[in-house]
Amino acid sequence: MKMVALAYGFIWLAVLVYVSLVGRRLLRLDGEMDELRRRIDRLNR
Amino acid sequence: MRAIMSTMPSRTKSSLFVGACAITAALFIIASRAIVEAPQEVTMGLVQKIFYFHVPCAWLLMLSTLVCAGGSLSYLFRGSERGDRVGLCAAELGVLFGLCVLVSGPLWAKVAWGVYWQWEARLTSSLLLWLMLLAYLLARRYGGASARQLAAALALFAAIDIPLVYFSVRFFRSIHPHTTVVSTLGPGMRPAFWLALVAFTALWSVLFYARLRAENTHARLVELEVLLDQAEEKKP
């Protein structure tokens, strides 16, 4: 039982870590997009 | 399909993505129930249930490697930037699911064989495949000017290793179960296995789509930044 729980637990933990890394990357992209919008606004003024 | 997706409004794409996530979650719930209800294998007992996650992860390691090699081929011979991005996203997923195979396998082996690891053909070639995908990611990050070409070449070598991983149990003396193990599963075990395989493949597709979309957006942002730099320089 211990080995089954360890194996299943590890797989889900690994997937969750990867999903959180992708989520962080998407947040960083949002930041970059906001910065780009600010630069376009400054250029249009 | 790609042409249709690119013409769709962003909200429609997001709805499709949320729908795909919901279907994947539902598949995992159904698969989990089938795994719990599947009969225990006579000689190994409960630990055999690792099989239902271990084999799908191994399949996804191979699928990721094939997709990575396809993207890398397209980048190397046609200069496709999209192919390069496909290769990167697939390699990341290959490392993720390869790690799951390399951890779940030894945990199963400790109970079934009495040892965590044996330097036999299937295990060694799988470790080699995972290391090549890891090398792909490291080469891209630290490989210098021609990092992407070097990584793409590594992806092609990794793809050559796939037949070795798959057929190793037939051609070499191995204690690992043979490729025919799926067809010998009992009738109560088959639905659990196929449901787990479909659920994991759906998870791979959702993760790959999300990661590729992020990478495509990043590439577009970089292009826009260059255009903006030029526009700012021209402005008096």
mmCIF file of C-alpha atoms in Angstrom:
data_model
loop_
_atom_site.group_PDB
_atom_site.id
_atom_site.type_symbol
_atom_site.label_atom_id
_atom_site.label_comp_id
_atom_site.label_asym_id
_atom_site.label_seq_id
_atom_site.Cartn_x
_atom_site.Cartn_y
_atom_site.Cartn_z
ATOM 1 C CA MET A 1 0.000 0.000 0.000
ATOM 2 C CA LYS A 2 2.855 2.371 0.925
ATOM 3 C CA MET A 3 4.579 1.968 -2.473
ATOM 4 C CA VAL A 4 1.286 2.469 -4.397
ATOM 5 C CA ALA A 5 0.530 5.644 -2.419
ATOM 6 C CA LEU A 6 4.103 6.909 -2.942
ATOM 7 C CA ALA A 7 3.966 6.253 -6.711
ATOM 8 C CA TYR A 8 0.533 7.840 -7.229
ATOM 9 C CA GLY A 9 1.388 10.721 -4.879
ATOM 10 C CA PHE A 10 4.660 11.468 -6.657
ATOM 11 C CA ILE A 11 3.006 11.507 -10.103
ATOM 12 C CA TRP A 12 0.295 13.933 -8.975
ATOM 13 C CA LEU A 13 2.835 16.119 -7.166
ATOM 14 C CA ALA A 14 5.023 16.277 -10.293
ATOM 15 C CA VAL A 15 2.030 17.235 -12.468
ATOM 16 C CA LEU A 16 0.960 19.902 -9.947
ATOM 17 C CA VAL A 17 4.479 21.397 -9.823
ATOM 18 C CA TYR A 18 4.555 21.540 -13.649
ATOM 19 C CA VAL A 19 1.090 23.160 -13.803
ATOM 20 C CA SER A 20 2.188 25.780 -11.236
ATOM 21 C CA LEU A 21 5.355 26.494 -13.272
ATOM 22 C CA VAL A 22 3.250 26.991 -16.432
ATOM 23 C CA GLY A 23 0.894 29.211 -14.398
ATOM 24 C CA ARG A 24 3.831 31.350 -13.201
ATOM 25 C CA ARG A 25 5.036 31.649 -16.789
ATOM 26 C CA LEU A 26 1.557 32.826 -17.892
ATOM 27 C CA LEU A 27 1.567 35.454 -15.109
ATOM 28 C CA ARG A 28 4.982 36.666 -16.286
ATOM 29 C CA LEU A 29 3.595 36.907 -19.836
ATOM 30 C CA ASP A 30 0.691 38.988 -18.517
ATOM 31 C CA GLY A 31 3.238 41.352 -16.939
ATOM 32 C CA GLU A 32 5.181 41.603 -20.210
ATOM 33 C CA MET A 33 1.934 42.326 -22.078
ATOM 34 C CA ASP A 34 1.030 45.111 -19.626
ATOM 35 C CA GLU A 35 4.491 46.647 -20.066
ATOM 36 C CA LEU A 36 4.023 46.521 -23.854
ATOM 37 C CA ARG A 37 0.617 48.231 -23.543
ATOM 38 C CA ARG A 38 2.172 51.023 -21.422
ATOM 39 C CA ARG A 39 4.916 51.555 -24.023
ATOM 40 C CA ILE A 40 2.332 51.726 -26.860
ATOM 41 C CA ASP A 41 0.285 54.256 -24.855
ATOM 42 C CA ARG A 42 3.388 56.402 -24.277
ATOM 43 C CA LEU A 43 4.201 56.238 -28.000
ATOM 44 C CA ASN A 44 0.674 57.279 -28.987
ATOM 45 C CA ARG A 45 0.647 60.301 -26.680
ATOM 46 C CA MET B 1 -7.752 22.326 -37.375
ATOM 47 C CA ARG B 2 -5.017 24.876 -36.644
ATOM 48 C CA ALA B 3 -6.472 27.247 -39.238
ATOM 49 C CA ILE B 4 -9.922 26.955 -37.639
ATOM 50 C CA MET B 5 -8.480 27.519 -34.143
ATOM 51 C CA SER B 6 -6.502 30.591 -35.272
ATOM 52 C CA THR B 7 -9.633 32.220 -36.698
ATOM 53 C CA MET B 8 -11.643 31.602 -33.524
ATOM 54 C CA PRO B 9 -12.084 34.420 -31.055
ATOM 55 C CA SER B 10 -9.987 34.098 -27.897
ATOM 56 C CA ARG B 11 -13.058 33.541 -25.709
ATOM 57 C CA THR B 12 -14.126 30.522 -27.817
ATOM 58 C CA LYS B 13 -10.618 29.061 -27.499
ATOM 59 C CA SER B 14 -10.715 29.587 -23.726
ATOM 60 C CA SER B 15 -14.122 27.878 -23.498
ATOM 61 C CA LEU B 16 -12.805 24.925 -25.517
ATOM 62 C CA PHE B 17 -9.764 24.740 -23.233
ATOM 63 C CA VAL B 18 -11.896 24.812 -20.068
ATOM 64 C CA GLY B 19 -14.098 22.107 -21.631
ATOM 65 C CA ALA B 20 -11.030 19.972 -22.384
ATOM 66 C CA CYS B 21 -9.826 20.392 -18.768
ATOM 67 C CA ALA B 22 -13.262 19.334 -17.472
ATOM 68 C CA ILE B 23 -13.309 16.247 -19.742
ATOM 69 C CA THR B 24 -9.781 15.316 -18.570
ATOM 70 C CA ALA B 25 -10.797 15.658 -14.901
ATOM 71 C CA ALA B 26 -13.919 13.530 -15.535
ATOM 72 C CA LEU B 27 -11.799 10.871 -17.278
ATOM 73 C CA PHE B 28 -9.466 10.705 -14.270
ATOM 74 C CA ILE B 29 -12.402 10.320 -11.879
ATOM 75 C CA ILE B 30 -13.838 7.454 -13.985
ATOM 76 C CA ALA B 31 -10.351 5.874 -14.378
ATOM 77 C CA SER B 32 -9.666 6.103 -10.612
ATOM 78 C CA ARG B 33 -12.921 4.284 -9.877
ATOM 79 C CA ALA B 34 -12.084 1.593 -12.442
ATOM 80 C CA ILE B 35 -8.580 1.195 -10.916
ATOM 81 C CA VAL B 36 -10.020 0.796 -7.404
ATOM 82 C CA GLU B 37 -12.583 -1.744 -8.643
ATOM 83 C CA ALA B 38 -10.101 -3.704 -10.798
ATOM 84 C CA PRO B 39 -9.193 -7.090 -9.279
ATOM 85 C CA GLN B 40 -5.811 -7.478 -7.573
ATOM 86 C CA GLU B 41 -3.148 -9.428 -9.449
ATOM 87 C CA VAL B 42 -2.606 -12.830 -7.799
ATOM 88 C CA THR B 43 1.196 -12.878 -7.311
ATOM 89 C CA MET B 44 2.014 -9.173 -6.799
ATOM 90 C CA GLY B 45 -1.122 -8.030 -5.004
ATOM 91 C CA LEU B 46 -1.910 -4.348 -4.517
ATOM 92 C CA VAL B 47 1.443 -3.020 -5.793
ATOM 93 C CA GLN B 48 0.501 -4.118 -9.345
ATOM 94 C CA LYS B 49 -1.917 -1.158 -9.395
ATOM 95 C CA ILE B 50 1.108 1.095 -10.053
ATOM 96 C CA PHE B 51 0.890 -0.411 -13.566
ATOM 97 C CA TYR B 52 -2.211 1.722 -14.361
ATOM 98 C CA PHE B 53 -0.193 4.950 -13.992
ATOM 99 C CA HIS B 54 3.288 3.652 -14.853
ATOM 100 C CA VAL B 55 2.494 2.406 -18.376
ATOM 101 C CA PRO B 56 0.537 5.541 -19.470
ATOM 102 C CA CYS B 57 3.457 7.694 -18.230
ATOM 103 C CA ALA B 58 5.870 5.531 -20.276
ATOM 104 C CA TRP B 59 3.624 5.940 -23.347
ATOM 105 C CA LEU B 60 3.616 9.728 -22.822
ATOM 106 C CA LEU B 61 7.420 9.758 -22.508
ATOM 107 C CA MET B 62 7.595 8.141 -25.964
ATOM 108 C CA LEU B 63 4.845 10.347 -27.429
ATOM 109 C CA SER B 64 6.605 13.483 -26.144
ATOM 110 C CA THR B 65 9.894 12.327 -27.642
ATOM 111 C CA LEU B 66 8.248 11.673 -31.036
ATOM 112 C CA VAL B 67 6.515 15.082 -31.045
ATOM 113 C CA CYS B 68 9.769 16.753 -29.938
ATOM 114 C CA ALA B 69 11.677 15.002 -32.736
ATOM 115 C CA GLY B 70 8.982 15.968 -35.299
ATOM 116 C CA GLY B 71 9.155 19.617 -34.251
ATOM 117 C CA SER B 72 12.963 19.513 -34.239
ATOM 118 C CA LEU B 73 13.041 17.999 -37.757
ATOM 119 C CA SER B 74 10.768 20.775 -38.971
ATOM 120 C CA TYR B 75 13.056 23.365 -37.325
ATOM 121 C CA LEU B 76 16.315 21.854 -38.589
ATOM 122 C CA PHE B 77 15.276 21.277 -42.223
ATOM 123 C CA ARG B 78 12.608 23.941 -42.818
ATOM 124 C CA GLY B 79 13.671 26.558 -40.294
ATOM 125 C CA SER B 80 10.217 26.436 -38.680
ATOM 126 C CA GLU B 81 10.147 28.519 -35.483
ATOM 127 C CA ARG B 82 6.810 26.927 -34.597
ATOM 128 C CA GLY B 83 8.432 23.493 -34.933
ATOM 129 C CA ASP B 84 11.131 24.626 -32.511
ATOM 130 C CA ARG B 85 8.509 25.739 -29.994
ATOM 131 C CA VAL B 86 6.605 22.435 -30.404
ATOM 132 C CA GLY B 87 9.888 20.604 -29.698
ATOM 133 C CA LEU B 88 10.524 22.612 -26.531
ATOM 134 C CA CYS B 89 7.032 22.068 -25.088
ATOM 135 C CA ALA B 90 7.068 18.334 -25.910
ATOM 136 C CA ALA B 91 10.543 17.930 -24.359
ATOM 137 C CA GLU B 92 9.346 19.522 -21.100
ATOM 138 C CA LEU B 93 6.409 17.095 -20.954
ATOM 139 C CA GLY B 94 8.749 14.221 -21.820
ATOM 140 C CA VAL B 95 10.967 15.112 -18.859
ATOM 141 C CA LEU B 96 7.896 15.379 -16.595
ATOM 142 C CA PHE B 97 6.326 12.034 -17.553
ATOM 143 C CA GLY B 98 9.735 10.348 -17.861
ATOM 144 C CA LEU B 99 10.440 11.328 -14.253
ATOM 145 C CA CYS B 100 7.087 9.784 -13.260
ATOM 146 C CA VAL B 101 8.086 6.518 -15.040
ATOM 147 C CA LEU B 102 11.534 6.482 -13.424
ATOM 148 C CA VAL B 103 10.094 7.004 -9.935
ATOM 149 C CA SER B 104 6.974 4.790 -10.113
ATOM 150 C CA GLY B 105 8.887 1.901 -11.783
ATOM 151 C CA PRO B 106 11.503 1.419 -9.028
ATOM 152 C CA LEU B 107 8.799 1.661 -6.317
ATOM 153 C CA TRP B 108 6.980 -1.201 -8.035
ATOM 154 C CA ALA B 109 10.249 -3.088 -8.628
ATOM 155 C CA LYS B 110 11.210 -2.947 -4.938
ATOM 156 C CA VAL B 111 8.150 -5.064 -4.089
ATOM 157 C CA ALA B 112 8.072 -7.236 -7.249
ATOM 158 C CA TRP B 113 11.831 -7.877 -7.722
ATOM 159 C CA GLY B 114 13.218 -7.019 -4.289
ATOM 160 C CA VAL B 115 15.437 -4.221 -5.676
ATOM 161 C CA TYR B 116 14.730 -0.664 -6.774
ATOM 162 C CA TRP B 117 16.892 -0.794 -9.904
ATOM 163 C CA GLN B 118 18.496 -3.288 -12.289
ATOM 164 C CA TRP B 119 20.890 -2.241 -15.035
ATOM 165 C CA GLU B 120 18.964 -4.191 -17.671
ATOM 166 C CA ALA B 121 18.001 -3.121 -21.217
ATOM 167 C CA ARG B 122 14.497 -1.661 -20.671
ATOM 168 C CA LEU B 123 15.351 0.346 -17.571
ATOM 169 C CA THR B 124 18.701 1.567 -18.871
ATOM 170 C CA SER B 125 17.354 2.620 -22.306
ATOM 171 C CA SER B 126 14.421 4.423 -20.609
ATOM 172 C CA LEU B 127 16.832 6.295 -18.324
ATOM 173 C CA LEU B 128 18.947 7.157 -21.383
ATOM 174 C CA LEU B 129 15.869 8.507 -23.208
ATOM 175 C CA TRP B 130 14.932 10.678 -20.229
ATOM 176 C CA LEU B 131 18.523 11.960 -19.900
ATOM 177 C CA MET B 132 18.535 12.910 -23.603
ATOM 178 C CA LEU B 133 15.344 14.959 -23.167
ATOM 179 C CA LEU B 134 16.868 16.588 -20.082
ATOM 180 C CA ALA B 135 20.006 17.320 -22.133
ATOM 181 C CA TYR B 136 17.735 18.876 -24.811
ATOM 182 C CA LEU B 137 16.353 21.351 -22.257
ATOM 183 C CA LEU B 138 19.786 22.071 -20.743
ATOM 184 C CA ALA B 139 21.326 22.551 -24.213
ATOM 185 C CA ARG B 140 18.615 25.076 -25.079
ATOM 186 C CA ARG B 141 19.215 26.995 -21.874
ATOM 187 C CA TYR B 142 23.009 26.954 -21.680
ATOM 188 C CA GLY B 143 24.111 25.931 -25.204
ATOM 189 C CA GLY B 144 25.131 29.384 -26.439
ATOM 190 C CA ALA B 145 24.589 30.715 -29.957
ATOM 191 C CA SER B 146 23.628 27.474 -31.708
ATOM 192 C CA ALA B 147 21.758 26.050 -28.714
ATOM 193 C CA ARG B 148 18.531 25.383 -30.577
ATOM 194 C CA GLN B 149 20.244 23.458 -33.412
ATOM 195 C CA LEU B 150 22.221 21.391 -30.892
ATOM 196 C CA ALA B 151 19.060 20.633 -28.927
ATOM 197 C CA ALA B 152 17.148 19.688 -32.092
ATOM 198 C CA ALA B 153 19.905 17.238 -33.041
ATOM 199 C CA LEU B 154 19.691 15.737 -29.540
ATOM 200 C CA ALA B 155 15.924 15.279 -30.009
ATOM 201 C CA LEU B 156 16.568 13.215 -33.160
ATOM 202 C CA PHE B 157 18.995 10.977 -31.233
ATOM 203 C CA ALA B 158 16.360 10.599 -28.516
ATOM 204 C CA ALA B 159 13.796 9.460 -31.123
ATOM 205 C CA ILE B 160 16.229 6.756 -32.303
ATOM 206 C CA ASP B 161 16.216 5.414 -28.715
ATOM 207 C CA ILE B 162 12.413 4.819 -28.747
ATOM 208 C CA PRO B 163 12.469 1.496 -30.686
ATOM 209 C CA LEU B 164 15.313 0.376 -28.395
ATOM 210 C CA VAL B 165 13.191 1.139 -25.309
ATOM 211 C CA TYR B 166 10.117 -0.589 -26.737
ATOM 212 C CA PHE B 167 11.735 -3.723 -28.201
ATOM 213 C CA SER B 168 14.519 -4.109 -25.609
ATOM 214 C CA VAL B 169 12.480 -6.668 -23.632
ATOM 215 C CA ARG B 170 12.221 -8.844 -26.766
ATOM 216 C CA PHE B 171 15.840 -8.671 -27.926
ATOM 217 C CA PHE B 172 17.691 -8.712 -24.603
ATOM 218 C CA ARG B 173 17.367 -10.862 -21.502
ATOM 219 C CA SER B 174 15.149 -8.803 -19.238
ATOM 220 C CA ILE B 175 13.257 -9.177 -15.981
ATOM 221 C CA HIS B 176 10.909 -6.358 -17.038
ATOM 222 C CA PRO B 177 7.391 -7.461 -18.201
ATOM 223 C CA HIS B 178 7.166 -7.939 -21.989
ATOM 224 C CA THR B 179 5.270 -5.715 -24.455
ATOM 225 C CA THR B 180 2.537 -8.376 -24.629
ATOM 226 C CA VAL B 181 1.546 -7.765 -20.980
ATOM 227 C CA VAL B 182 -1.420 -5.553 -21.957
ATOM 228 C CA SER B 183 -3.046 -8.280 -24.075
ATOM 229 C CA THR B 184 -2.698 -10.757 -21.186
ATOM 230 C CA LEU B 185 -4.536 -8.545 -18.675
ATOM 231 C CA GLY B 186 -7.616 -10.058 -17.075
ATOM 232 C CA PRO B 187 -11.024 -8.793 -18.279
ATOM 233 C CA GLY B 188 -11.518 -6.838 -15.026
ATOM 234 C CA MET B 189 -8.180 -5.025 -15.467
ATOM 235 C CA ARG B 190 -8.534 -3.959 -19.112
ATOM 236 C CA PRO B 191 -11.093 -1.121 -18.669
ATOM 237 C CA ALA B 192 -9.004 0.376 -15.837
ATOM 238 C CA PHE B 193 -5.856 0.295 -17.992
ATOM 239 C CA TRP B 194 -7.438 1.787 -21.135
ATOM 240 C CA LEU B 195 -9.306 4.458 -19.166
ATOM 241 C CA ALA B 196 -6.071 5.465 -17.395
ATOM 242 C CA LEU B 197 -4.261 5.580 -20.758
ATOM 243 C CA VAL B 198 -6.957 7.805 -22.317
ATOM 244 C CA ALA B 199 -7.080 10.066 -19.214
ATOM 245 C CA PHE B 200 -3.288 10.521 -19.193
ATOM 246 C CA THR B 201 -3.237 11.207 -22.954
ATOM 247 C CA ALA B 202 -5.964 13.838 -22.446
ATOM 248 C CA LEU B 203 -3.893 15.392 -19.624
ATOM 249 C CA TRP B 204 -0.842 15.465 -21.903
ATOM 250 C CA SER B 205 -2.874 17.165 -24.659
ATOM 251 C CA VAL B 206 -4.224 19.834 -22.288
ATOM 252 C CA LEU B 207 -0.769 20.553 -20.806
ATOM 253 C CA PHE B 208 0.849 20.606 -24.251
ATOM 254 C CA TYR B 209 -1.768 23.018 -25.609
ATOM 255 C CA ALA B 210 -1.437 25.379 -22.614
ATOM 256 C CA ARG B 211 2.368 25.328 -22.743
ATOM 257 C CA LEU B 212 2.508 25.803 -26.535
ATOM 258 C CA ARG B 213 0.047 28.672 -26.361
ATOM 259 C CA ALA B 214 2.214 30.386 -23.730
ATOM 260 C CA GLU B 215 5.308 29.862 -25.893
ATOM 261 C CA ASN B 216 3.541 31.218 -29.023
ATOM 262 C CA THR B 217 2.357 34.275 -27.064
ATOM 263 C CA HIS B 218 5.888 34.878 -25.785
ATOM 264 C CA ALA B 219 7.272 34.693 -29.343
ATOM 265 C CA ARG B 220 4.647 37.181 -30.540
ATOM 266 C CA LEU B 221 5.454 39.525 -27.642
ATOM 267 C CA VAL B 222 9.154 39.459 -28.502
ATOM 268 C CA GLU B 223 8.306 40.364 -32.144
ATOM 269 C CA LEU B 224 6.103 43.238 -30.955
ATOM 270 C CA GLU B 225 8.841 44.518 -28.620
ATOM 271 C CA VAL B 226 11.280 44.689 -31.549
ATOM 272 C CA LEU B 227 8.723 46.596 -33.646
ATOM 273 C CA LEU B 228 8.060 48.936 -30.732
ATOM 274 C CA ASP B 229 11.804 49.569 -30.246
ATOM 275 C CA GLN B 230 12.039 50.558 -33.921
ATOM 276 C CA ALA B 231 8.973 52.825 -33.653
ATOM 277 C CA GLU B 232 10.370 54.528 -30.524
ATOM 278 C CA GLU B 233 13.696 55.172 -32.281
ATOM 279 C CA LYS B 234 11.933 56.787 -35.263
ATOM 280 C CA LYS B 235 9.757 59.015 -33.100
ATOM 281 C CA PRO B 236 11.239 62.530 -32.828
#
